[in-house]
Tab-separated table of C-alpha atoms and ligand atoms in Angstrom:
chain	number	residue	atom	x	y	z
A	16	UNK	CA	37.133	4.090	-21.846
A	17	UNK	CA	35.125	2.818	-24.795
A	18	UNK	CA	37.435	4.425	-27.240
A	19	UNK	CA	39.191	1.206	-28.045
A	20	UNK	CA	35.909	-0.428	-28.946
A	21	UNK	CA	35.101	2.352	-31.320
A	22	UNK	CA	38.534	2.061	-32.866
A	23	UNK	CA	38.243	-1.694	-33.152
A	24	UNK	CA	34.927	-1.359	-34.935
A	25	UNK	CA	36.397	1.226	-37.253
A	26	UNK	CA	39.319	-1.035	-38.000
A	27	UNK	CA	37.141	-4.009	-38.713
A	28	UNK	CA	34.852	-2.117	-41.082
A	29	UNK	CA	37.668	-2.512	-43.586
A	30	UNK	CA	38.371	0.231	-46.012
A	31	UNK	CA	39.307	-0.737	-49.479
A	32	UNK	CA	43.045	-0.790	-49.420
A	33	UNK	CA	44.961	0.514	-52.349
A	34	UNK	CA	47.690	-2.066	-51.898
A	35	UNK	CA	46.951	-3.393	-55.390
A	36	UNK	CA	48.181	-0.157	-56.870
A	37	UNK	CA	51.487	-0.479	-55.058
A	38	UNK	CA	54.459	-2.099	-56.633
A	39	UNK	CA	56.890	-4.049	-54.515
A	40	UNK	CA	59.296	-1.123	-54.389
A	41	UNK	CA	56.523	1.241	-53.391
A	42	UNK	CA	55.503	-1.140	-50.693
A	43	UNK	CA	58.886	-1.392	-49.064
A	44	UNK	CA	59.443	2.336	-49.241
A	45	UNK	CA	55.994	2.841	-47.728
A	46	UNK	CA	57.065	0.629	-44.871
A	47	UNK	CA	60.085	2.781	-44.271
A	48	UNK	CA	57.999	5.907	-44.635
A	49	UNK	CA	55.742	4.837	-41.799
A	50	UNK	CA	58.734	4.653	-39.507
A	51	UNK	CA	59.800	8.075	-40.644
A	52	UNK	CA	56.282	9.394	-40.257
A	53	UNK	CA	56.107	8.092	-36.715
A	54	UNK	CA	59.538	9.382	-35.870
A	55	UNK	CA	60.790	5.910	-35.070
A	56	UNK	CA	63.685	6.126	-37.482
A	57	UNK	CA	65.354	8.831	-35.472
A	58	UNK	CA	67.194	7.633	-32.472
A	59	UNK	CA	64.626	9.265	-30.303
A	60	UNK	CA	65.884	8.347	-26.889
A	61	UNK	CA	62.870	9.707	-25.056
A	62	UNK	CA	60.325	7.629	-26.874
A	63	UNK	CA	60.603	4.442	-24.820
A	64	UNK	CA	60.884	6.280	-21.548
A	65	UNK	CA	57.907	8.568	-21.697
A	66	UNK	CA	54.535	7.217	-20.847
A	67	UNK	CA	52.238	8.115	-23.746
A	68	UNK	CA	49.594	10.603	-22.717
A	69	UNK	CA	46.708	10.961	-25.077
A	70	UNK	CA	43.159	11.986	-24.327
A	71	UNK	CA	43.701	11.747	-20.580
A	72	UNK	CA	46.551	11.789	-18.125
A	73	UNK	CA	46.002	8.124	-17.316
A	74	UNK	CA	47.417	5.447	-19.563
A	75	UNK	CA	44.963	2.604	-20.021
A	76	UNK	CA	46.510	-0.774	-20.548
A	77	UNK	CA	44.279	-3.643	-21.591
A	78	UNK	CA	45.331	-7.165	-20.769
A	79	UNK	CA	44.123	-10.605	-21.685
A	80	UNK	CA	45.583	-13.578	-19.894
A	81	UNK	CA	44.811	-17.054	-21.116
A	82	UNK	CA	45.883	-20.168	-19.257
A	83	UNK	CA	46.993	-22.539	-21.964
A	84	UNK	CA	48.199	-25.372	-19.778
A	85	UNK	CA	48.813	-26.374	-16.217
A	86	UNK	CA	52.291	-27.808	-16.151
A	87	UNK	CA	52.695	-28.660	-12.512
A	88	UNK	CA	50.890	-28.255	-9.234
A	89	UNK	CA	53.131	-28.728	-6.250
A	90	UNK	CA	51.151	-29.324	-3.079
A	91	UNK	CA	54.243	-29.518	-0.895
A	92	UNK	CA	55.616	-26.153	-2.034
A	93	UNK	CA	52.136	-24.674	-2.522
A	94	UNK	CA	52.944	-23.479	-5.991
A	95	UNK	CA	51.457	-23.877	-9.430
A	96	UNK	CA	53.237	-23.735	-12.760
A	97	UNK	CA	51.093	-22.635	-15.653
A	98	UNK	CA	51.698	-21.622	-19.186
A	99	UNK	CA	49.897	-18.410	-19.935
A	100	UNK	CA	49.448	-16.309	-22.992
A	101	UNK	CA	49.398	-12.667	-22.049
A	102	UNK	CA	48.238	-10.145	-24.604
A	103	UNK	CA	48.750	-6.492	-23.748
A	104	UNK	CA	47.054	-3.709	-25.675
A	105	UNK	CA	47.608	-0.051	-25.205
A	106	UNK	CA	47.085	3.157	-27.064
A	107	UNK	CA	50.270	5.005	-27.764
A	108	UNK	CA	49.200	7.774	-30.088
A	109	UNK	CA	51.292	6.759	-33.064
A	110	UNK	CA	48.980	7.097	-36.040
A	111	UNK	CA	49.251	6.875	-39.769
A	112	UNK	CA	46.669	6.803	-42.432
A	113	UNK	CA	47.163	3.498	-44.203
A	114	UNK	CA	45.815	4.804	-47.503
A	115	UNK	CA	48.894	6.952	-47.727
A	116	UNK	CA	51.219	4.027	-47.133
A	117	UNK	CA	50.201	1.329	-49.587
A	118	UNK	CA	47.449	0.128	-47.273
A	119	UNK	CA	49.858	-1.033	-44.586
A	120	UNK	CA	47.752	-1.279	-41.458
A	121	UNK	CA	50.161	-2.895	-39.024
A	122	UNK	CA	53.882	-2.847	-38.554
A	123	UNK	CA	56.200	-4.618	-36.147
A	124	UNK	CA	58.412	-2.427	-34.044
A	125	UNK	CA	61.233	-3.377	-31.715
A	126	UNK	CA	60.052	-3.401	-28.128
A	127	UNK	CA	62.711	-1.006	-26.916
A	128	UNK	CA	61.630	1.655	-29.408
A	129	UNK	CA	58.368	2.179	-27.575
A	130	UNK	CA	57.160	2.634	-24.076
A	131	UNK	CA	55.781	-0.617	-22.692
A	132	UNK	CA	53.970	-0.976	-19.376
A	133	UNK	CA	55.966	-2.516	-16.560
A	134	UNK	CA	53.489	-5.154	-15.507
A	135	UNK	CA	54.572	-7.480	-12.731
A	136	UNK	CA	52.936	-10.600	-11.382
A	137	UNK	CA	52.598	-10.427	-7.646
A	138	UNK	CA	52.578	-14.144	-6.848
A	139	UNK	CA	55.371	-14.979	-9.243
A	140	UNK	CA	58.153	-17.168	-7.901
A	141	UNK	CA	59.747	-17.816	-11.246
A	142	UNK	CA	58.939	-16.662	-14.748
A	143	UNK	CA	60.296	-18.103	-17.926
A	144	UNK	CA	59.394	-17.273	-21.443
A	145	UNK	CA	57.656	-20.289	-22.884
A	146	UNK	CA	59.188	-19.682	-26.247
A	147	UNK	CA	61.816	-17.113	-27.052
A	148	UNK	CA	60.414	-13.797	-26.042
A	149	UNK	CA	59.290	-11.870	-29.060
A	150	UNK	CA	61.376	-8.718	-29.440
A	151	UNK	CA	58.607	-7.019	-31.384
A	152	UNK	CA	55.444	-5.156	-30.681
A	153	UNK	CA	52.721	-4.879	-33.245
A	154	UNK	CA	51.615	-1.358	-34.059
A	155	UNK	CA	48.245	-0.572	-35.583
A	156	UNK	CA	47.596	2.424	-37.774
A	157	UNK	CA	45.027	3.700	-35.291
A	158	UNK	CA	47.554	3.989	-32.531
A	159	UNK	CA	47.314	0.762	-30.644
A	160	UNK	CA	50.248	-1.452	-29.836
A	161	UNK	CA	49.804	-5.126	-29.123
A	162	UNK	CA	52.349	-7.386	-27.529
A	163	UNK	CA	51.970	-11.090	-26.985
A	164	UNK	CA	53.992	-13.017	-24.445
A	165	UNK	CA	53.875	-16.715	-23.743
A	166	UNK	CA	55.079	-17.257	-20.209
A	167	UNK	CA	55.729	-20.271	-18.049
A	168	UNK	CA	54.727	-18.885	-14.709
A	169	UNK	CA	55.375	-20.426	-11.336
A	170	UNK	CA	53.155	-18.686	-8.859
A	171	UNK	CA	52.518	-19.175	-5.184
A	172	UNK	CA	49.078	-20.530	-4.493
A	173	UNK	CA	47.665	-21.246	-1.092
A	174	UNK	CA	46.050	-24.644	-1.397
A	175	UNK	CA	43.504	-26.223	0.840
A	176	UNK	CA	44.099	-29.956	0.774
A	177	UNK	CA	41.445	-30.910	3.308
A	178	UNK	CA	39.381	-32.760	0.693
A	179	UNK	CA	42.348	-34.148	-1.255
A	180	UNK	CA	42.035	-35.788	-3.811
A	181	UNK	CA	38.502	-34.459	-4.334
A	182	UNK	CA	39.636	-30.872	-4.124
A	183	UNK	CA	39.208	-27.692	-6.112
A	184	UNK	CA	41.886	-25.046	-5.883
A	185	UNK	CA	41.696	-21.327	-6.544
A	186	UNK	CA	44.939	-19.649	-7.540
A	187	UNK	CA	45.355	-15.942	-8.115
A	188	UNK	CA	47.514	-14.243	-10.670
A	189	UNK	CA	47.695	-10.577	-9.785
A	190	UNK	CA	48.940	-8.074	-12.317
A	191	UNK	CA	50.158	-4.703	-11.193
A	192	UNK	CA	52.571	-2.032	-12.219
A	193	UNK	CA	55.860	-1.764	-10.434
A	194	UNK	CA	56.058	1.990	-10.226
A	195	UNK	CA	52.987	3.686	-11.622
A	196	UNK	CA	50.131	4.726	-9.409
A	197	UNK	CA	46.462	4.338	-10.189
A	198	UNK	CA	46.327	7.886	-11.526
A	199	UNK	CA	49.085	7.147	-14.001
A	200	UNK	CA	48.325	3.655	-15.172
A	201	UNK	CA	45.260	1.487	-15.058
A	202	UNK	CA	45.288	-2.176	-15.972
A	203	UNK	CA	41.978	-3.233	-17.436
A	204	UNK	CA	40.665	-6.560	-18.624
A	205	UNK	CA	40.038	-6.658	-22.349
A	206	UNK	CA	37.743	-9.695	-22.534
A	207	UNK	CA	35.083	-10.476	-19.988
A	208	UNK	CA	35.096	-13.447	-17.599
A	209	UNK	CA	33.029	-15.680	-19.768
A	210	UNK	CA	34.860	-15.308	-23.026
A	211	UNK	CA	38.214	-15.546	-21.248
A	212	UNK	CA	37.280	-18.847	-19.594
A	213	UNK	CA	35.847	-20.123	-22.841
A	214	UNK	CA	38.893	-19.109	-24.848
A	215	UNK	CA	41.276	-20.558	-22.259
A	216	UNK	CA	39.476	-23.871	-22.289
A	217	UNK	CA	39.774	-23.953	-26.055
A	218	UNK	CA	43.466	-23.135	-25.884
A	219	UNK	CA	44.023	-25.567	-23.033
A	220	UNK	CA	46.490	-28.111	-24.320
A	221	UNK	CA	47.140	-30.608	-21.579
A	222	UNK	CA	44.784	-33.270	-20.362
A	223	UNK	CA	46.590	-33.793	-17.115
A	224	UNK	CA	45.569	-34.240	-13.544
A	225	UNK	CA	43.879	-30.865	-13.443
A	226	UNK	CA	40.830	-29.554	-15.157
A	227	UNK	CA	40.389	-25.840	-15.725
A	228	UNK	CA	36.995	-24.795	-14.408
A	229	UNK	CA	36.986	-21.056	-14.826
A	230	UNK	CA	38.955	-17.854	-14.854
A	231	UNK	CA	37.432	-14.878	-13.057
A	232	UNK	CA	38.695	-11.369	-13.340
A	233	UNK	CA	38.428	-8.770	-10.653
A	234	UNK	CA	39.727	-5.257	-10.581
A	235	UNK	CA	41.110	-3.952	-7.309
A	236	UNK	CA	42.856	-0.940	-5.935
A	237	UNK	CA	45.555	-1.554	-3.412
A	238	UNK	CA	46.768	1.086	-1.039
A	239	UNK	CA	50.383	0.607	-0.248
A	240	UNK	CA	52.117	3.325	1.694
A	241	UNK	CA	51.311	6.579	-0.117
A	242	UNK	CA	50.550	4.856	-3.411
A	243	UNK	CA	47.293	3.517	-4.575
A	244	UNK	CA	47.758	1.056	-7.368
A	245	UNK	CA	45.488	-0.619	-9.814
A	246	UNK	CA	45.473	-4.402	-9.531
A	247	UNK	CA	43.985	-6.884	-11.907
A	248	UNK	CA	43.386	-10.286	-10.350
A	249	UNK	CA	42.874	-13.402	-12.395
A	250	UNK	CA	41.322	-16.060	-10.240
A	251	UNK	CA	41.974	-19.467	-11.739
A	252	UNK	CA	39.782	-22.291	-10.493
A	253	UNK	CA	41.062	-25.764	-11.155
A	254	UNK	CA	39.718	-29.152	-10.191
A	255	UNK	CA	41.697	-32.310	-9.614
A	256	UNK	CA	40.829	-35.495	-11.437
A	257	UNK	CA	40.791	-37.863	-8.461
A	258	UNK	CA	40.676	-41.244	-10.191
A	259	UNK	CA	44.388	-42.009	-9.877
A	260	UNK	CA	44.384	-41.453	-6.125
A	261	UNK	CA	41.200	-43.453	-5.704
A	262	UNK	CA	42.802	-46.360	-7.540
A	263	UNK	CA	46.201	-46.070	-5.884
A	264	UNK	CA	45.439	-45.218	-2.293
A	265	UNK	CA	41.815	-45.116	-1.231
A	266	UNK	CA	40.719	-48.387	-2.804
A	267	UNK	CA	43.721	-50.523	-1.709
A	268	UNK	CA	43.495	-49.273	1.863
A	269	UNK	CA	39.806	-50.099	1.899
A	270	UNK	CA	40.530	-53.582	0.553
A	271	UNK	CA	43.081	-54.109	3.320
A	272	UNK	CA	40.478	-53.111	5.864
A	273	UNK	CA	37.968	-55.581	4.425
A	274	UNK	CA	40.640	-58.296	4.447
A	275	UNK	CA	41.340	-57.502	8.061
A	276	UNK	CA	37.680	-57.933	8.970
A	277	UNK	CA	37.514	-61.170	7.003
A	278	UNK	CA	40.627	-62.505	8.713
A	279	UNK	CA	38.539	-63.036	11.857
A	280	UNK	CA	36.971	-65.932	10.037
A	281	UNK	CA	40.262	-67.627	9.241
A	282	UNK	CA	40.087	-71.028	10.811
A	283	UNK	CA	43.749	-71.460	11.556
A	284	UNK	CA	46.215	-71.348	14.347
A	285	UNK	CA	46.689	-67.979	16.014
A	286	UNK	CA	50.161	-67.298	14.704
A	287	UNK	CA	49.076	-67.642	11.086
A	288	UNK	CA	46.275	-65.165	11.631
A	289	UNK	CA	48.691	-62.822	13.334
A	290	UNK	CA	51.216	-62.875	10.519
A	291	UNK	CA	48.428	-62.264	7.994
A	292	UNK	CA	47.311	-59.181	9.896
A	293	UNK	CA	50.830	-57.875	10.309
A	294	UNK	CA	51.270	-58.155	6.530
A	295	UNK	CA	48.144	-56.014	6.085
A	296	UNK	CA	49.545	-53.437	8.482
A	297	UNK	CA	52.779	-53.273	6.521
A	298	UNK	CA	50.902	-52.846	3.240
A	299	UNK	CA	48.940	-49.907	4.640
A	300	UNK	CA	52.147	-48.322	5.896
A	301	UNK	CA	53.621	-48.505	2.376
A	302	UNK	CA	50.624	-46.557	1.079
A	303	UNK	CA	51.053	-44.063	3.902
A	304	UNK	CA	54.590	-43.464	2.637
A	305	UNK	CA	53.293	-42.687	-0.855
A	306	UNK	CA	50.822	-40.252	0.650
A	307	UNK	CA	53.586	-38.650	2.621
A	308	UNK	CA	55.352	-37.728	-0.613
A	309	UNK	CA	52.343	-35.876	-1.942
A	310	UNK	CA	50.881	-33.940	0.931
A	311	UNK	CA	52.555	-31.031	2.682
A	312	UNK	CA	53.618	-31.578	6.242
A	313	UNK	CA	52.343	-28.226	7.405
A	314	UNK	CA	48.656	-27.913	7.028
A	315	UNK	CA	46.119	-26.238	9.286
A	316	UNK	CA	43.677	-29.046	8.943
A	317	UNK	CA	44.815	-32.612	8.512
A	318	UNK	CA	43.692	-33.796	5.076
A	319	UNK	CA	40.852	-36.289	5.255
A	320	UNK	CA	42.798	-38.856	3.279
A	321	UNK	CA	45.467	-38.774	5.988
A	322	UNK	CA	42.824	-39.346	8.643
A	323	UNK	CA	41.371	-42.161	6.546
A	324	UNK	CA	44.696	-43.963	6.122
A	325	UNK	CA	45.951	-43.540	9.652
A	326	UNK	CA	42.606	-44.486	11.184
A	327	UNK	CA	42.559	-47.698	9.186
A	328	UNK	CA	46.182	-48.271	10.144
A	329	UNK	CA	45.216	-47.909	13.809
A	330	UNK	CA	42.167	-50.134	13.424
A	331	UNK	CA	44.293	-52.906	11.966
A	332	UNK	CA	46.806	-52.333	14.750
A	333	UNK	CA	44.084	-52.687	17.399
A	334	UNK	CA	42.794	-55.838	15.777
A	335	UNK	CA	46.316	-57.249	15.900
A	336	UNK	CA	46.456	-56.497	19.623
A	337	UNK	CA	43.143	-58.277	20.055
A	338	UNK	CA	44.404	-61.295	18.140
A	339	UNK	CA	47.454	-61.417	20.403
A	340	UNK	CA	45.223	-61.296	23.480
A	341	UNK	CA	42.925	-64.032	22.196
A	342	UNK	CA	45.941	-66.139	21.277
A	343	UNK	CA	47.276	-65.722	24.784
A	344	UNK	CA	44.006	-66.873	26.326
A	345	UNK	CA	43.705	-69.798	23.958
A	346	UNK	CA	47.285	-70.824	24.646
A	347	UNK	CA	46.627	-70.645	28.379
A	348	UNK	CA	43.547	-72.826	28.024
A	349	UNK	CA	45.340	-75.355	25.860
A	350	UNK	CA	48.331	-75.443	28.225
A	351	UNK	CA	46.113	-76.062	31.260
A	352	UNK	CA	44.238	-78.778	29.474
A	353	UNK	CA	47.386	-80.586	28.353
A	354	UNK	CA	48.930	-80.357	31.834
A	355	UNK	CA	45.760	-81.695	33.407
A	356	UNK	CA	45.377	-84.468	30.868
A	357	UNK	CA	48.991	-85.609	31.211
A	358	UNK	CA	48.653	-85.506	35.001
A	359	UNK	CA	45.457	-87.547	34.785
A	360	UNK	CA	46.988	-90.081	32.421
A	361	UNK	CA	50.148	-90.576	34.546
A	362	UNK	CA	48.008	-90.786	37.693
A	363	UNK	CA	45.874	-93.455	36.113
A	364	UNK	CA	48.940	-95.327	34.942
A	365	UNK	CA	50.614	-95.443	38.364
A	366	UNK	CA	47.722	-96.027	40.671
A	367	UNK	CA	45.135	-98.180	39.059
A	368	UNK	CA	42.466	-98.825	41.640
A	369	UNK	CA	43.016	-96.341	44.389
A	370	UNK	CA	42.156	-92.648	44.403
A	371	UNK	CA	40.542	-92.893	41.068
A	372	UNK	CA	37.404	-90.828	41.869
A	373	UNK	CA	39.276	-87.781	43.272
A	374	UNK	CA	41.601	-87.830	40.269
A	375	UNK	CA	38.785	-87.657	37.792
A	376	UNK	CA	37.188	-84.852	39.799
A	377	UNK	CA	40.440	-82.902	39.604
A	378	UNK	CA	40.655	-83.723	35.954
A	379	UNK	CA	37.153	-82.458	35.304
A	380	UNK	CA	37.889	-79.338	37.301
A	381	UNK	CA	40.962	-78.657	35.179
A	382	UNK	CA	39.097	-79.350	31.976
A	383	UNK	CA	36.416	-76.932	33.067
A	384	UNK	CA	38.951	-74.227	33.824
A	385	UNK	CA	40.682	-74.676	30.485
A	386	UNK	CA	37.321	-74.643	28.750
A	387	UNK	CA	36.599	-71.456	30.605
A	388	UNK	CA	39.714	-69.773	29.137
A	389	UNK	CA	38.781	-70.911	25.671
A	390	UNK	CA	35.240	-69.670	26.111
A	391	UNK	CA	36.456	-66.271	27.344
A	392	UNK	CA	38.716	-66.091	24.299
A	393	UNK	CA	35.800	-66.891	21.997
A	394	UNK	CA	33.515	-64.335	23.667
A	395	UNK	CA	36.184	-61.645	23.391
A	396	UNK	CA	36.729	-62.545	19.751
A	397	UNK	CA	33.058	-62.306	18.816
A	398	UNK	CA	32.398	-59.134	20.835
A	399	UNK	CA	35.449	-57.508	19.329
A	400	UNK	CA	34.414	-58.464	15.815
A	401	UNK	CA	30.949	-56.942	16.282
A	402	UNK	CA	32.362	-53.757	17.807
A	403	UNK	CA	35.021	-53.623	15.108
A	404	UNK	CA	32.519	-53.843	12.287
A	405	UNK	CA	30.303	-51.193	13.914
A	406	UNK	CA	33.304	-48.893	14.368
A	407	UNK	CA	34.360	-49.349	10.744
A	408	UNK	CA	30.858	-48.604	9.442
A	409	UNK	CA	30.418	-45.534	11.642
A	410	UNK	CA	33.897	-44.253	10.786
A	411	UNK	CA	33.444	-44.688	7.050
A	412	UNK	CA	30.026	-43.051	6.984
A	413	UNK	CA	31.160	-40.066	9.054
A	414	UNK	CA	34.190	-39.710	6.824
A	415	UNK	CA	32.082	-39.900	3.684
A	416	UNK	CA	29.805	-37.174	4.982
A	417	UNK	CA	32.731	-34.846	5.693
A	418	UNK	CA	34.452	-35.676	2.458
A	419	UNK	CA	31.438	-35.128	0.232
A	420	UNK	CA	29.187	-32.720	2.137
B	1828	NAG	C1	42.434	-14.101	-4.664
B	1828	NAG	O1	41.672	-13.026	-5.139
B	1828	NAG	C2	40.421	-12.840	-4.491
B	1828	NAG	C3	39.745	-11.681	-5.123
B	1828	NAG	O2	39.502	-11.904	-6.448
B	1828	NAG	C4	40.636	-12.609	-3.006
B	1828	NAG	O3	39.390	-12.503	-2.368
B	1828	NAG	C5	41.419	-13.749	-2.431
B	1828	NAG	O4	41.713	-13.511	-1.089
B	1828	NAG	C6	42.710	-13.939	-3.193
B	1828	NAG	N1	43.387	-15.113	-2.688
B	1828	NAG	C7	44.633	-15.073	-2.245
B	1828	NAG	C8	45.204	-16.358	-1.764
B	1828	NAG	O5	45.280	-14.061	-2.243
């Protein structure tokens, strides 16, 4: 288990190489000699097919996986596209003593000349090589082979968008062998959690919507049918930078709500107020459309931002209904008053002296009734405004508490 550490230390101690004593010709022949020494020059067909067994009957593969950028996070498809750098180390028992070969400590060997572990990614939907896949594996004189792959991985990731856009997502990348059981092949992490996260953050290239918080490694054994397999899970925690959504959705919708409240104080005819409010409603519905493009339609819990937008949409809708009602009452009052006044005026015109007292009584009665309608309208308006403001405050504070617990 700790053999590789020992070997690494040995390698880094650094013997004095005798490369200086080698001429160019010696050097190139030494290079060839290593291949001969290792038996790689022969067309040894078995070499790539046989799992190397040295020191134990289990082959230990060591893996390091660095997330170098997050290319795309698709909430609708629940997938994440990352660029990862995967370094695979494994001991393969091909040794040479570099002193004998002009101090050559590492050579590059074609991948298909050696056995390489068949590591699959469980969540993978699509894998592309970020650059052209290197056809070579690096071999060390102390029997370790190192291969480096840069992959653009699209993996499935179950996302919880309840707190969108103030959300943190955890996506797993699970490495496992396709065919080998736990007894045959173990996949081990090479670096520990901390250094892997640190290194990934340093390698992280993009400054996009997502911030890489940490990478955690856990080793699992899965039992599938009669096989038990070794799994290595990389748990990638990423956090969204919410500013764009705050600026584009949350803030405008809030401003529309404030405008709606303020529109109660517009001193204008009812229809003008109504058209102002309807414009607000339309603006909110445009923002709802934008939101619709981002969030998945199937979600266990409705995202809070959806609740926020549709609740404000409904509030504005209700306030429009109230404005219509108040308009109706006001119109009724005004209509009554004008009818009564015209009747009074014509009555006064036609009959000058007679029946004047009853007329004015009727007139006053009508005036009173029309005043009554207007007063009812005003009372409804004020009561509604107070209730409306209370509702908005309660709604926003409850929402804030659920959003940022
Ligand atoms: C991710 O891995 C962790 C273990 O590290 C596990 O508990 C969790 O269920 C996994 N998540 C998914 C979506 O598979």
